[in-house]
Amino acid sequence: MGEQQSVRRGLRVRLSLKDYDYEALKNDFRNGVGFNDLFEAFRKAIESRVDNVELYRELLWNKSLSVEELLFFAKKIGEVFPRIGYDTYMWLSNIFGSRVGEVDGLEMAFLCLKKASDFRPSSDEPYMNACDLYNPDLKVPTLQSIMAFLRVGEGKVDSPKNIFERLSTYYGMMGNDEMSKYYERKSRRSS
């Protein structure tokens, strides 16, 4: 790799070309406007094999991107760098979930948590975060869809105790005492 020299306060600092490109890409992701400009910077990052999730968080935080564009970038990151796919989708879920009161935001956050669980099936974090998305006023995501997601996770996560507890609570909320007690017993046994 080539090197570039810069002068800061009279001191010579050596920056590798890779470090320089990283900072330039970070700046492009942070300040870029419009899909085409951001896609060009993204292409450079991919070609440079930059697999740093912190860099891509800058891209996903860019407010000029639409929901579809954000999902496009997350999908590509996960395909090219599966090692950071989980963190990418968890971050994007936080972004969508922060759009308070937006039904679409909650639905997209839930979708991203499902995608994150594909990258790290043994983690209960996506499942627990999905529970936190439930909004009884908006009913999005629906309690039934969250419960279905939890049931998928109960056989995959390393420690399903938290999932069992949530399922017990949700079945109780729905008035299904039999299933509530069933998951309560499973929770106690998994301790």
Short mmCIF file of C-alpha atoms in Angstrom, two decimals:
data_model
loop_
_atom_site.label_atom_id
_atom_site.label_comp_id
_atom_site.label_asym_id
_atom_site.label_seq_id
_atom_site.Cartn_x
_atom_site.Cartn_y
_atom_site.Cartn_z
CA MET A 1 0.00 0.00 0.00
CA GLY A 2 1.18 3.45 -0.78
CA GLU A 3 1.62 6.04 1.90
CA GLN A 4 0.66 9.65 2.11
CA GLN A 5 2.34 12.15 4.35
CA SER A 6 0.62 15.07 5.98
CA VAL A 7 1.95 17.80 8.22
CA ARG A 8 0.12 18.59 11.47
CA ARG A 9 1.49 21.27 13.79
CA GLY A 10 4.97 20.79 12.49
CA LEU A 11 4.96 17.00 13.00
CA ARG A 12 5.11 14.57 10.12
CA VAL A 13 2.35 12.02 10.38
CA ARG A 14 2.29 8.98 8.13
CA LEU A 15 -1.11 7.80 7.01
CA SER A 16 -1.46 4.63 5.03
CA LEU A 17 -3.59 4.97 1.94
CA LYS A 18 -6.09 2.61 3.55
CA ASP A 19 -6.46 4.92 6.60
CA TYR A 20 -6.89 7.90 4.34
CA ASP A 21 -9.54 6.13 2.26
CA TYR A 22 -11.37 5.06 5.41
CA GLU A 23 -11.64 8.64 6.67
CA ALA A 24 -12.68 9.87 3.22
CA LEU A 25 -15.35 7.16 2.97
CA LYS A 26 -16.60 7.96 6.46
CA ASN A 27 -16.93 11.60 5.49
CA ASP A 28 -18.70 10.66 2.22
CA PHE A 29 -21.17 8.45 4.11
CA ARG A 30 -21.80 11.11 6.72
CA ASN A 31 -22.21 14.07 4.36
CA GLY A 32 -23.33 12.49 1.09
CA VAL A 33 -26.70 13.43 -0.29
CA GLY A 34 -28.60 11.16 -2.60
CA PHE A 35 -28.40 7.51 -3.44
CA ASN A 36 -26.04 7.84 -6.40
CA ASP A 37 -23.31 9.64 -4.47
CA LEU A 38 -23.63 7.30 -1.52
CA PHE A 39 -23.68 4.24 -3.76
CA GLU A 40 -20.40 5.35 -5.37
CA ALA A 41 -18.75 5.69 -1.96
CA PHE A 42 -20.26 2.34 -0.94
CA ARG A 43 -18.82 0.71 -4.05
CA LYS A 44 -15.38 2.05 -3.14
CA ALA A 45 -15.70 0.69 0.38
CA ILE A 46 -16.69 -2.75 -0.91
CA GLU A 47 -13.86 -2.79 -3.48
CA SER A 48 -11.42 -1.80 -0.73
CA ARG A 49 -12.78 -4.70 1.37
CA VAL A 50 -13.54 -2.40 4.29
CA ASP A 51 -15.56 -4.55 6.68
CA ASN A 52 -15.81 -2.14 9.58
CA VAL A 53 -19.36 -1.90 10.91
CA GLU A 54 -18.67 1.56 12.35
CA LEU A 55 -18.09 2.88 8.84
CA TYR A 56 -21.33 1.43 7.54
CA ARG A 57 -23.24 2.84 10.50
CA GLU A 58 -22.39 6.27 9.11
CA LEU A 59 -23.97 5.26 5.81
CA LEU A 60 -27.10 3.82 7.41
CA TRP A 61 -27.52 6.88 9.61
CA ASN A 62 -27.60 9.18 6.55
CA LYS A 63 -31.04 10.78 6.56
CA SER A 64 -31.14 11.30 2.80
CA LEU A 65 -31.72 7.57 2.18
CA SER A 66 -35.17 6.05 1.81
CA VAL A 67 -36.28 2.89 3.61
CA GLU A 68 -35.75 0.85 0.44
CA GLU A 69 -32.26 2.28 -0.05
CA LEU A 70 -31.30 1.55 3.56
CA LEU A 71 -32.50 -2.04 3.19
CA PHE A 72 -30.57 -2.35 -0.08
CA PHE A 73 -27.31 -1.27 1.58
CA ALA A 74 -27.86 -3.52 4.61
CA LYS A 75 -28.52 -6.50 2.37
CA LYS A 76 -25.36 -5.88 0.35
CA ILE A 77 -23.26 -5.45 3.48
CA GLY A 78 -24.57 -8.75 4.83
CA GLU A 79 -23.90 -10.54 1.55
CA VAL A 80 -20.36 -9.22 1.11
CA PHE A 81 -19.34 -9.18 4.79
CA PRO A 82 -21.46 -11.76 6.67
CA ARG A 83 -19.25 -11.23 9.74
CA ILE A 84 -20.87 -7.81 10.28
CA GLY A 85 -24.34 -8.66 8.96
CA TYR A 86 -25.76 -9.13 12.46
CA ASP A 87 -24.48 -5.77 13.74
CA THR A 88 -25.59 -4.04 10.56
CA TYR A 89 -29.19 -5.22 10.88
CA MET A 90 -29.29 -4.57 14.62
CA TRP A 91 -28.15 -0.98 13.99
CA LEU A 92 -30.66 -0.49 11.20
CA SER A 93 -33.40 -1.84 13.47
CA ASN A 94 -32.47 0.83 16.02
CA ILE A 95 -32.66 3.50 13.34
CA PHE A 96 -36.11 2.40 12.18
CA GLY A 97 -37.31 1.89 15.75
CA SER A 98 -36.32 5.43 16.67
CA ARG A 99 -38.94 6.78 14.29
CA VAL A 100 -41.43 7.11 17.12
CA GLY A 101 -45.05 6.71 16.17
CA GLU A 102 -44.34 5.56 12.63
CA VAL A 103 -46.01 2.26 11.83
CA ASP A 104 -43.65 1.68 8.90
CA GLY A 105 -40.65 2.33 11.14
CA LEU A 106 -41.76 -0.29 13.64
CA GLU A 107 -42.47 -2.81 10.88
CA MET A 108 -39.06 -2.19 9.32
CA ALA A 109 -37.34 -2.46 12.71
CA PHE A 110 -39.04 -5.83 13.22
CA LEU A 111 -37.96 -6.99 9.75
CA CYS A 112 -34.35 -6.03 10.53
CA LEU A 113 -34.42 -7.98 13.79
CA LYS A 114 -35.57 -11.05 11.88
CA LYS A 115 -32.69 -10.57 9.43
CA ALA A 116 -30.21 -10.10 12.30
CA SER A 117 -31.35 -13.38 13.85
CA ASP A 118 -30.45 -15.13 10.59
CA PHE A 119 -26.85 -13.99 11.00
CA ARG A 120 -26.57 -14.98 14.67
CA PRO A 121 -29.31 -17.51 15.47
CA SER A 122 -27.95 -18.30 18.94
CA SER A 123 -28.41 -14.73 20.24
CA ASP A 124 -31.61 -13.84 22.05
CA GLU A 125 -31.04 -10.09 21.55
CA PRO A 126 -33.08 -9.78 18.32
CA TYR A 127 -35.98 -11.61 19.96
CA MET A 128 -35.93 -9.46 23.09
CA ASN A 129 -35.63 -6.28 21.03
CA ALA A 130 -38.66 -7.39 19.00
CA CYS A 131 -40.64 -7.59 22.24
CA ASP A 132 -39.63 -4.03 23.03
CA LEU A 133 -41.08 -2.87 19.71
CA TYR A 134 -44.61 -3.90 20.60
CA ASN A 135 -46.88 -0.88 20.80
CA PRO A 136 -50.31 -1.78 22.18
CA ASP A 137 -51.84 1.40 20.73
CA LEU A 138 -50.53 0.93 17.19
CA LYS A 139 -50.57 -2.88 17.40
CA VAL A 140 -47.50 -2.98 15.16
CA PRO A 141 -45.83 -5.35 15.05
CA THR A 142 -48.75 -7.48 16.12
CA LEU A 143 -48.47 -9.50 19.27
CA GLN A 144 -49.09 -12.64 17.22
CA SER A 145 -46.19 -11.89 14.86
CA ILE A 146 -43.84 -11.23 17.78
CA MET A 147 -44.94 -14.48 19.43
CA ALA A 148 -44.37 -16.41 16.18
CA PHE A 149 -40.87 -14.92 16.01
CA LEU A 150 -40.22 -15.90 19.63
CA ARG A 151 -41.36 -19.46 18.97
CA VAL A 152 -38.86 -19.66 16.10
CA GLY A 153 -36.12 -18.44 18.44
CA GLU A 154 -36.87 -20.78 21.32
CA GLY A 155 -35.20 -23.66 19.49
CA LYS A 156 -32.23 -21.64 18.25
CA VAL A 157 -30.94 -19.42 21.04
CA ASP A 158 -28.32 -20.60 23.51
CA SER A 159 -30.46 -19.77 26.54
CA PRO A 160 -34.22 -19.58 25.81
CA LYS A 161 -35.27 -18.58 29.36
CA ASN A 162 -36.05 -14.97 28.38
CA ILE A 163 -38.07 -16.14 25.39
CA PHE A 164 -40.08 -18.54 27.56
CA GLU A 165 -40.80 -15.75 30.05
CA ARG A 166 -42.04 -13.41 27.31
CA LEU A 167 -44.20 -16.10 25.73
CA SER A 168 -45.72 -16.86 29.14
CA THR A 169 -46.53 -13.17 29.61
CA TYR A 170 -47.97 -12.75 26.13
CA TYR A 171 -50.16 -15.85 26.37
CA GLY A 172 -51.39 -14.53 29.71
CA MET A 173 -52.25 -11.18 28.09
CA MET A 174 -54.27 -13.05 25.48
CA GLY A 175 -56.14 -15.02 28.13
CA ASN A 176 -54.60 -18.38 27.26
CA ASP A 177 -53.75 -19.52 30.78
CA GLU A 178 -52.82 -23.05 29.70
CA MET A 179 -50.08 -21.88 27.32
CA SER A 180 -49.00 -19.18 29.77
CA LYS A 181 -48.43 -21.81 32.47
CA TYR A 182 -46.72 -24.11 29.95
CA TYR A 183 -44.10 -21.47 29.10
CA GLU A 184 -43.78 -20.48 32.75
CA ARG A 185 -42.82 -24.10 33.57
CA LYS A 186 -40.36 -24.15 30.64
CA SER A 187 -38.82 -20.94 31.94
CA ARG A 188 -38.29 -22.39 35.43
CA ARG A 189 -36.75 -25.57 34.01
CA SER A 190 -34.32 -23.61 31.83
CA SER A 191 -32.85 -21.75 34.82
#
